[in-house]
Short mmCIF file of C-alpha atoms and ligand atoms in Angstrom, two decimals:
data_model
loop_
_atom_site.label_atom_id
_atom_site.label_comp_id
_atom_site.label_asym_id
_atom_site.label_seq_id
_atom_site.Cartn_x
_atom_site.Cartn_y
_atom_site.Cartn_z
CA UNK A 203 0.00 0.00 0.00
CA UNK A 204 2.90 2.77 1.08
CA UNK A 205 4.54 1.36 -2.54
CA UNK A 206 0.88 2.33 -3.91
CA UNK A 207 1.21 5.44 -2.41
CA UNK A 208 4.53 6.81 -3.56
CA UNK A 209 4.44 5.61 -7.10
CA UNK A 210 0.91 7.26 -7.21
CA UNK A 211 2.63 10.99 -6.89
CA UNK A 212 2.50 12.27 -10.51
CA UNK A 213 5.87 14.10 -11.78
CA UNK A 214 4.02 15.93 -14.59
CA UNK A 215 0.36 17.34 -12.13
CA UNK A 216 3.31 18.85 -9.85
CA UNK A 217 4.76 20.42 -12.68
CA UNK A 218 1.83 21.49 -14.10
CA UNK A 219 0.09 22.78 -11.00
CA UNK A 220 3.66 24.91 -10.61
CA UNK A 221 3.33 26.28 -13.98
CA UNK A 222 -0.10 27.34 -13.47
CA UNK A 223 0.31 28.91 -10.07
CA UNK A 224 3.49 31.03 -11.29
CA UNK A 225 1.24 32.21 -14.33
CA UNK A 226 -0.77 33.78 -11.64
CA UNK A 227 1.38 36.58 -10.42
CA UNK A 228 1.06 36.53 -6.58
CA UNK A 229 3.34 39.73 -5.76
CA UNK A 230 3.76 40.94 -2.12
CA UNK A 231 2.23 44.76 -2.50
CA UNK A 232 4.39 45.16 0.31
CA UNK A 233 3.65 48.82 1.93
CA UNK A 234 0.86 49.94 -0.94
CA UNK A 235 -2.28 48.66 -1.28
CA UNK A 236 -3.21 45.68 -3.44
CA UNK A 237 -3.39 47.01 -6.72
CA UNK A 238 -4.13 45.44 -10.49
CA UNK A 239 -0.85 42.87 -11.06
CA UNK A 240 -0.91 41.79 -7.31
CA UNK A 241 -2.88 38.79 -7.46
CA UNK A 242 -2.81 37.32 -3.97
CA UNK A 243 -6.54 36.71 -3.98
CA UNK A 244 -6.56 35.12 -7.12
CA UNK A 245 -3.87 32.44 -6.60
CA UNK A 246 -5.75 32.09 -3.22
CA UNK A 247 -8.73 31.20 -5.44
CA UNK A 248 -7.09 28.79 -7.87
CA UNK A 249 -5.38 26.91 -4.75
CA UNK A 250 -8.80 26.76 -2.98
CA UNK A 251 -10.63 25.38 -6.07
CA UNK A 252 -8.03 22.39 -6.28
CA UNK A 253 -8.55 21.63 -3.06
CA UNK A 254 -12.37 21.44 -3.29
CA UNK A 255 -11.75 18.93 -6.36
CA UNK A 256 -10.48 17.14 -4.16
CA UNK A 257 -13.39 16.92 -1.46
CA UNK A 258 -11.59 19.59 0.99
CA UNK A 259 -14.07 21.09 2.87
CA UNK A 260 -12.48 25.29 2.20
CA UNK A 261 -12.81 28.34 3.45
CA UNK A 262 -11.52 31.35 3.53
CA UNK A 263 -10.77 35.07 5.63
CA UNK A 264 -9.58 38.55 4.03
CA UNK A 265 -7.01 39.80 5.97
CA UNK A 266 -7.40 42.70 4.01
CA UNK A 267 -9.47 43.74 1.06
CA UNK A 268 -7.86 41.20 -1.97
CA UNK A 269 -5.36 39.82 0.29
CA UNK A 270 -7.16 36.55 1.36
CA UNK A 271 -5.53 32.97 3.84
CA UNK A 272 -7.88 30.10 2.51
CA UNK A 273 -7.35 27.01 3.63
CA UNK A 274 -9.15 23.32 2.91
CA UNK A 275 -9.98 20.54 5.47
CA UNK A 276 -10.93 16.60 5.30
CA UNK A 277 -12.07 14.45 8.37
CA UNK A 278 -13.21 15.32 11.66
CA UNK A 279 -11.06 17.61 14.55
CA UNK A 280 -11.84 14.60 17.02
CA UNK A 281 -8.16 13.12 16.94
CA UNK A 282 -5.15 14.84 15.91
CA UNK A 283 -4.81 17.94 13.32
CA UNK A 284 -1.90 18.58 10.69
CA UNK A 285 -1.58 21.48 9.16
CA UNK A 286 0.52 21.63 5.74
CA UNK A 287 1.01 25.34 5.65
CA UNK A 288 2.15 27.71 2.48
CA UNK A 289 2.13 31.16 1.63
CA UNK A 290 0.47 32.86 -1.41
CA UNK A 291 2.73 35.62 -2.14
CA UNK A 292 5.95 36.26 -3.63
CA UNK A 293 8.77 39.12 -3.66
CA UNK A 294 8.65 41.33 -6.95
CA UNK A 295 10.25 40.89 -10.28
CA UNK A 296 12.18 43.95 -10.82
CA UNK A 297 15.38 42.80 -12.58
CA UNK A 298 13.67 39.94 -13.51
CA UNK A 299 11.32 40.56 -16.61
CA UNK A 300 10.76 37.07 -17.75
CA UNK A 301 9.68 36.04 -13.71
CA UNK A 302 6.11 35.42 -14.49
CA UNK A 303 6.43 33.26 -17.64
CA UNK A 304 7.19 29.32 -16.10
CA UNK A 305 10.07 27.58 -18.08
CA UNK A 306 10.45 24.23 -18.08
CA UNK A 307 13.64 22.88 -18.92
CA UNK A 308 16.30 20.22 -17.36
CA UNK A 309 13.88 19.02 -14.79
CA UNK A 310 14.07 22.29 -13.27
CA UNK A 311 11.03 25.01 -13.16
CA UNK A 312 12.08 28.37 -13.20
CA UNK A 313 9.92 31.75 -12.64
CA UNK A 314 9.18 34.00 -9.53
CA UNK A 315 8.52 31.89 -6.63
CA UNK A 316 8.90 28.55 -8.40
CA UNK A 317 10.54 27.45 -5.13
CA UNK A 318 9.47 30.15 -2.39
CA UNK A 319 7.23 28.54 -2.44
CA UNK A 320 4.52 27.65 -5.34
CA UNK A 321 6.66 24.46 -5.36
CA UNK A 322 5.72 23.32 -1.77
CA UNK A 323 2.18 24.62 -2.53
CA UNK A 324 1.82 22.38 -5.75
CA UNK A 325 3.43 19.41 -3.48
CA UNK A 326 0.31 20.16 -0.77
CA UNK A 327 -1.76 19.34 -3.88
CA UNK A 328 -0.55 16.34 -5.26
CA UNK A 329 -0.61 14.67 -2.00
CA UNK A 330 -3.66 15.44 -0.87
CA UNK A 331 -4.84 14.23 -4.35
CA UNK A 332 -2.65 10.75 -3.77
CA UNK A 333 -4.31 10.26 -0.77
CA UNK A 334 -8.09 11.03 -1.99
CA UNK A 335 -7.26 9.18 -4.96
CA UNK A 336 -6.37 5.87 -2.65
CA UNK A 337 -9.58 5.93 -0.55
CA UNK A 338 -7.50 5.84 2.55
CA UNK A 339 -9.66 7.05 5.11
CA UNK A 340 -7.78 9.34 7.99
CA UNK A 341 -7.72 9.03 11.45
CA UNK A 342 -7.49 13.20 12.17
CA UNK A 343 -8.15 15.50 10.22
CA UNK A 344 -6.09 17.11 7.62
CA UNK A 345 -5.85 20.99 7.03
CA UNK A 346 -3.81 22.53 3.87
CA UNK A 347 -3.68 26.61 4.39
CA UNK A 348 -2.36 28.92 1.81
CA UNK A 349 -1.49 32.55 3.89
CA UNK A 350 -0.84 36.14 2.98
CA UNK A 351 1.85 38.51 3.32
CA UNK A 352 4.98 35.99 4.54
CA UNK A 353 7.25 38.16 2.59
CA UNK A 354 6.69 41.32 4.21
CA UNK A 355 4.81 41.51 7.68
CA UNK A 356 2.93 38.31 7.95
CA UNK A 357 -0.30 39.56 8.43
CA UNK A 358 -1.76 36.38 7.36
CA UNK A 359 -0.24 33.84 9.73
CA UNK A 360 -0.88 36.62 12.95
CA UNK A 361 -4.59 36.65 11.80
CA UNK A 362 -4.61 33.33 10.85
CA UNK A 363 -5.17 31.37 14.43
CA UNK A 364 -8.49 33.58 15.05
CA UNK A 365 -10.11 32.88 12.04
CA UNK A 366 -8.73 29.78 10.38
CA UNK A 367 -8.80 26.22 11.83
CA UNK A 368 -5.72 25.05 14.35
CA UNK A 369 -4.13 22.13 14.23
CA UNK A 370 -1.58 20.41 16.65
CA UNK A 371 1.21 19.96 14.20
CA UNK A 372 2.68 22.21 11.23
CA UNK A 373 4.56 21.69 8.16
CA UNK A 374 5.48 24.49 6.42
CA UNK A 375 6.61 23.56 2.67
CA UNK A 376 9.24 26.56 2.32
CA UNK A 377 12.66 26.12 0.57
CA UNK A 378 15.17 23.62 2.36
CA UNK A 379 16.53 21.58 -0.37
CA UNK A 380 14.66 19.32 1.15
CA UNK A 381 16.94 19.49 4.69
CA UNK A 382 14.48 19.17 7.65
CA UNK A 383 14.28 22.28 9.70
CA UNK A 384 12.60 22.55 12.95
CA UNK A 385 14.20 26.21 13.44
CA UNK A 386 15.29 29.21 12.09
CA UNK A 387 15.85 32.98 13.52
CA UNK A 388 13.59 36.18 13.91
CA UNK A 389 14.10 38.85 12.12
CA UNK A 390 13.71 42.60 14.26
CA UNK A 391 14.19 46.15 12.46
CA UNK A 392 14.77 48.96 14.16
CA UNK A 393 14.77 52.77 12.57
CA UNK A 394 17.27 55.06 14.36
CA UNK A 395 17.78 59.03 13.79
CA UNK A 396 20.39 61.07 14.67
CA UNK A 397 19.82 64.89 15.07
CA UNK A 398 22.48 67.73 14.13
CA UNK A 399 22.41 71.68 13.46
CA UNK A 400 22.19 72.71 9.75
CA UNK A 401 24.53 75.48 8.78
CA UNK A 402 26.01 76.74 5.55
CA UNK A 403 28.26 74.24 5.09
CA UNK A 404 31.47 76.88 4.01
CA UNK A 405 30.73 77.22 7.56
CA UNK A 406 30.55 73.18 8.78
CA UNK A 407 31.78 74.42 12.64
CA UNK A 408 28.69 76.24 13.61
CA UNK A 409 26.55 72.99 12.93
CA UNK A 410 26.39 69.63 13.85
CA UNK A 411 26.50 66.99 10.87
CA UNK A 412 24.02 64.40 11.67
CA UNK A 413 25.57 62.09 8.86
CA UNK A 414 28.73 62.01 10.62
CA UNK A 415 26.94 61.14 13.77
CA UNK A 416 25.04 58.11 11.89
CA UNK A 417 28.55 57.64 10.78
CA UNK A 418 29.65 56.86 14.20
CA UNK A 419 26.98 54.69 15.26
CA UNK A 420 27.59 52.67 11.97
CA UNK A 421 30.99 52.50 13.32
CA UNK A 422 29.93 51.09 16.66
CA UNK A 423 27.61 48.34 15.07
CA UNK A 424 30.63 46.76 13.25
CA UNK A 425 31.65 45.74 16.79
CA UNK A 426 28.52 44.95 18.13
CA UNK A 427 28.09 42.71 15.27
CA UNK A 428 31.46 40.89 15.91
CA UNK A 429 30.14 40.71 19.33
CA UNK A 430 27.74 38.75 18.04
CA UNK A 431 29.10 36.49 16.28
CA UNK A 432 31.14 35.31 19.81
CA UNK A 433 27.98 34.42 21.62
CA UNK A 434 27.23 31.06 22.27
CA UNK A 435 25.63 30.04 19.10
CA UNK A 436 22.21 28.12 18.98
CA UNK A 437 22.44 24.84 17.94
CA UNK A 438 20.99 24.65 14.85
CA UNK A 439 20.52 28.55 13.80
CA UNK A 440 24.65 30.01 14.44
CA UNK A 441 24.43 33.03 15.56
CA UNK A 442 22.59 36.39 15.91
CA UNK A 443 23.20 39.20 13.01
CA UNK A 444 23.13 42.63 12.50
CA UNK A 445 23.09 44.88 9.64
CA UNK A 446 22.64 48.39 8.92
CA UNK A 447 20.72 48.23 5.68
CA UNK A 448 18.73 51.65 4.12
CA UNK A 449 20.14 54.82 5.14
CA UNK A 450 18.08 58.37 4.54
CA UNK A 451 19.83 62.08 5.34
CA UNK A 452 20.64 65.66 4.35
CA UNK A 453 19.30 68.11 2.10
CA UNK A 454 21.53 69.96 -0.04
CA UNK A 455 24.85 69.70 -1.17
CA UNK A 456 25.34 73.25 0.73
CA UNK A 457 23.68 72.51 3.92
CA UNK A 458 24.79 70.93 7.12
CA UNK A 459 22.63 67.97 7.48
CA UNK A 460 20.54 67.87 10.93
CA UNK A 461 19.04 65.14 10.29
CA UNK A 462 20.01 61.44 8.76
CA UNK A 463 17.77 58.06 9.61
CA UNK A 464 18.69 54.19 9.36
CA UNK A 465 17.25 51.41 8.98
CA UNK A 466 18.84 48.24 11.07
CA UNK A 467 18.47 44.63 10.60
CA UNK A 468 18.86 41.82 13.43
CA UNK A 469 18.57 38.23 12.89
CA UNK A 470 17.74 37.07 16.26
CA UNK A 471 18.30 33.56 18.10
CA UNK A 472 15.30 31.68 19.88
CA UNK A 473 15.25 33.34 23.41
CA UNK A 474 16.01 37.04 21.74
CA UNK A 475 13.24 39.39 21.58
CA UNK A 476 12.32 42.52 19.98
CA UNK A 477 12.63 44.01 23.49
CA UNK A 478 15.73 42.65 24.31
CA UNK A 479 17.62 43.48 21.02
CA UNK A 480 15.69 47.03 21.54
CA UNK A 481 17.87 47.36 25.42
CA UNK A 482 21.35 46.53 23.44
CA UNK A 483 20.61 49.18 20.72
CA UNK A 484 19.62 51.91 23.27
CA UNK A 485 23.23 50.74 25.48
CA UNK A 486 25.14 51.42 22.14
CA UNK A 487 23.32 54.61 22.00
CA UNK A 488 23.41 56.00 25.32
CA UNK A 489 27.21 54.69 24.83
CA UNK A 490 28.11 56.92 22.03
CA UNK A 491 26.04 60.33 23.57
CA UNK A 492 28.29 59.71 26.93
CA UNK A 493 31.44 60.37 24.83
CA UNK A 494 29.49 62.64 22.57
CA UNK A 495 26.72 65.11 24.09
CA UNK A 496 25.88 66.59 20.78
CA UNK A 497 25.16 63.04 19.69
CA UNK A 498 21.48 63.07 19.70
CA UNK A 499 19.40 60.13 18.65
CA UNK A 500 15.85 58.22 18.68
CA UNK A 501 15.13 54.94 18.19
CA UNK A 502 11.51 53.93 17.25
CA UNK A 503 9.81 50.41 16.60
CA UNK A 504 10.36 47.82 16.05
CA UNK A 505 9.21 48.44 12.73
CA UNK A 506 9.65 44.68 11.82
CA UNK A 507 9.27 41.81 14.58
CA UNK A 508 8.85 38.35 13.50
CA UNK A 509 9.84 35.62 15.99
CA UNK A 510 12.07 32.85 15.72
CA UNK A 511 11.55 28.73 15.28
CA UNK A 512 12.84 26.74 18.00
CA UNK A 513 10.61 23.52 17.54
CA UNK A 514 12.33 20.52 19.71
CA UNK A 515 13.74 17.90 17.60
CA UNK A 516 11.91 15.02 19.50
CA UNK A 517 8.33 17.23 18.52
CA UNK A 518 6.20 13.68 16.90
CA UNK A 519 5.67 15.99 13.64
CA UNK A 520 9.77 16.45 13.13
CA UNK A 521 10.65 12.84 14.00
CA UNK A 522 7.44 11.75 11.45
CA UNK A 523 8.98 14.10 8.89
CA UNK A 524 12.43 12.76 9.92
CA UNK A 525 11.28 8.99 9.45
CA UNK A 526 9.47 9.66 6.27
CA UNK A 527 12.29 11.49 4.68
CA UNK A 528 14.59 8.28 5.53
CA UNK A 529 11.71 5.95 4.18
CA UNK A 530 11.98 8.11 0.16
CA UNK A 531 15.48 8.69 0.07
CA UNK A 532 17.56 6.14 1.89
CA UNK A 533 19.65 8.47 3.51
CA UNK A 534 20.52 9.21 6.65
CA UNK A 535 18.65 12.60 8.40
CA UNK A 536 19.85 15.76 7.20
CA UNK A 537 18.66 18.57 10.04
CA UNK A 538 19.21 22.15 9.91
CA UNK A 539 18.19 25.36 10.57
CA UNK A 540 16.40 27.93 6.95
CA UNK A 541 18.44 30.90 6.82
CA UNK A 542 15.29 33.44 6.70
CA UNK A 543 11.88 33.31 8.76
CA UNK A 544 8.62 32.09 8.40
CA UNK A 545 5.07 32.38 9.35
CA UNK A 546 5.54 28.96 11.52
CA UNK A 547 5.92 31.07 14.78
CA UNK A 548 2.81 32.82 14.55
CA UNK A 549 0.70 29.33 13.99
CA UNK A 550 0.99 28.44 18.02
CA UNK A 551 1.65 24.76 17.62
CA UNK A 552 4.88 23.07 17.15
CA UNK A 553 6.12 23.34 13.56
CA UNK A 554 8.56 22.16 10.98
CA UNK A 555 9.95 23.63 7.80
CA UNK A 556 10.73 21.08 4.60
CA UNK A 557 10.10 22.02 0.98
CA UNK A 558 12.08 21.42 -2.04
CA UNK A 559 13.90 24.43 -3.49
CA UNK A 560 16.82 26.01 -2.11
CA UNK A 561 16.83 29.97 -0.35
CA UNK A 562 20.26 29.90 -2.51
CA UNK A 563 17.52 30.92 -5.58
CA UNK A 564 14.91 32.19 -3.41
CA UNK A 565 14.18 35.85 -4.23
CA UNK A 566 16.84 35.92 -6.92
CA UNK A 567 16.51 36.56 -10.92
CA UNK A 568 17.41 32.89 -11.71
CA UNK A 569 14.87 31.46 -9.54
CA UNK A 570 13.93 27.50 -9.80
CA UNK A 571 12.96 24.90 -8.46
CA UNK A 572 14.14 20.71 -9.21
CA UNK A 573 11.07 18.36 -10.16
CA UNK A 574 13.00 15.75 -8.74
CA UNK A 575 13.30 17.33 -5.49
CA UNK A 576 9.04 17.91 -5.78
CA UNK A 577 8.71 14.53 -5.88
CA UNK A 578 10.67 13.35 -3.14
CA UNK A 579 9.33 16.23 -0.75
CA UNK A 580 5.90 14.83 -2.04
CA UNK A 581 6.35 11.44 -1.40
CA UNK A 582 7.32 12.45 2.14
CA UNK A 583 4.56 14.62 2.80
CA UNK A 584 2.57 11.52 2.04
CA UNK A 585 3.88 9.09 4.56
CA UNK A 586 3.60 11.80 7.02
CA UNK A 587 0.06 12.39 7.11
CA UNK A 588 -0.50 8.52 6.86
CA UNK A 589 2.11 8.65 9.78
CA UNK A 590 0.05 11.52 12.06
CA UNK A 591 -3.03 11.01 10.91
CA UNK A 592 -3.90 6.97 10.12
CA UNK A 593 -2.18 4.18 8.69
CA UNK A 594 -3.16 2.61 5.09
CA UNK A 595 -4.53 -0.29 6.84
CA UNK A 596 -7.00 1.47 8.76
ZN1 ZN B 40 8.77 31.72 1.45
#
């Protein structure tokens, strides 16, 4: 029956699902609102659909006008729930004009989000069509969501638990090259100003340059961010970053600038906090102004927060994935921890991250995704559920 079951998963429906779902251009609107071209809703619809054709019971919630989380259902919430858990959107394609038409060539897909993450979405359909297909009947119950908004501020997984339905156990298809990955870090941003005195600037000494006071600070966070890297690393996820990344100042080439504002990126570790990275920025601050009075600053957010993944390795859904991946592939378990984060945290239940695809072309102009590895991660999915959720016997 589990030979049944793995030689039912169909290379060419994954491929074709794929192709379809990157014809539908799913684009993060980021800050603006969803506009003609950003087709969240409609991918949400076409992934919905599918899973009705399949006897999912669906449903769905607008997190905001066009942006919608639907989701699909089979068998009752009496015993245990697994969620299989995607996201609907994708980063833009600026730099990358042929993004949005699917090529198919060398077993590889390529196009804008081929493997973050229409791949693991297309994989949630084909095995919840092998299992409909084979009449096994399932013990739990079965949920396959497709969210909003992971790339920007995951609206759709923090309004997800109030009105979609919770499971007990997660897998969330994003790109691991197919390594299983029960954690990952947070991600915190921080915007900082510094103040000065504008003056003419044949005159610089009756101002104060606020540039040059960024300057400093930009200084300071090359050490912090060494500092960093000699903490005690987590296990799986390294260690903490840090990285000043958009910088805004001045006025005129003739001017003193009194003002100059930065945008800072921290990667944090499980047991870091928005709050806590918030008390080392102000102690670098407060730092610099003590040697400095005219250094004058504020520091406002966080202006991102999403939480880190610290799922134990002995969780049942990680050692089901875990057993299922050594079941496909014959090899031995291959754990890590996916460089970016996800909307796991904001689920509430224990979760773990496997997909096919690697973050290596993730977000890049040469984006793609191997059919080979859709198949395995498939095939794995498959014996998971049947692991969580019911045997083929039953
Ligand atoms: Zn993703």
């Amino acid at each position: 029956m589990t030979t049944d079951l793995l030689d039912g998963v169909d290379r060419d429906r994954l491929v074709a699902d794929l192709v379809a779902m990157i014809a539908i251009p799913s684009i993060n609107p980021f800050d603006s609102p969803p506009r003609p071209g950003f087709r969240e809703r409609e991918l949400g619809e076409f992934f919905a659909d599918r899973l009705a054709e399949m006897g999912m019971e669906v449903g769905s919630h607008s997190v905001v006008p066009g942006r919608p989380n639907v989701w699909g259902s089979l068998g009752g919430s009496d015993g245990r729930r697994l969620m299989l858990c995607g996201h609907l959107d994708t980063v833009g394609i600026e730099g990358y004009p042929d993004g949005l038409a699917a090529r198919v060539e060398s077993d590889r897909v390529y196009g804008r989000g081929a493997c973050d993450m229409k791949a693991g979405l297309a994989t949630f359909l084909e095995a919840v069509r092998v299992l409909a297909s084979s009449g096994i009947s399932l013990g739990g119950q079965l949920i396959v969501a497709a969210l909003a908004d992971e790339e920007h501020q995951m609206i759709g997984s923090k309004s997800y638990p109030e009105h979609g339905p919770m499971a007990d156990f997660g897998i969330l298809a994003e790109p691991t090259g197919l390594t299983v990955a029960p954690a990952h870090k947070g991600q915190v941003g921080y915007l900082v100003r510094t103040f000065g005195t504008a003056a003419h600037s044949s005159r610089p000494e009756e101002g104060v340059n606020a540039i040059r006071s960024m300057a400093r600070l930009i200084e300071a966070l090359g050490g912090y961010a060494k500092d960093l890297s000699r903490r005690d690393p987590h296990p799986l996820c390294g260690h903490g970053r840090s990285s000043p990344n958009v910088i805004r100042g001045g006025t005129i080439l003739s001017t003193i600038p009194d003002h100059c504002e930065l945008e800072l990126d921290r990667r944090t570790l499980p047991g870091e906090t928005a709050g806590s990275v918030r008390v080392e920025f102000e102690a670098l601050l407060e730092e610099l102004q003590e040697t400095d009075p005219r250094f004058r600053y504020d520091l406002e957010g966080p202006i991102l927060d999403l939480q880190p993944l610290d799922t134990p390795i002995d969780s049942a859904v990680v050692q089901s994935v875990l057993a299922a991946r050594r079941d496909v592939t014959g090899q031995s378990d291959v754990i890590g921890a996916l460089t970016g984060a996800t909307d796991a945290p904001n689920l509430g239940f224990p979760c773990v991250i496997f997909g096919p695809g690697s973050t290596t072309q993730a977000h890049t102009a040469h984006e793609f995704v191997e059919v080979d590895q859709m198949v395995v991660a498939t095939r794995v999915l498959v014996l998971t559920i049947v692991d969580m959720l019911g045997s083929p016997e039953a």
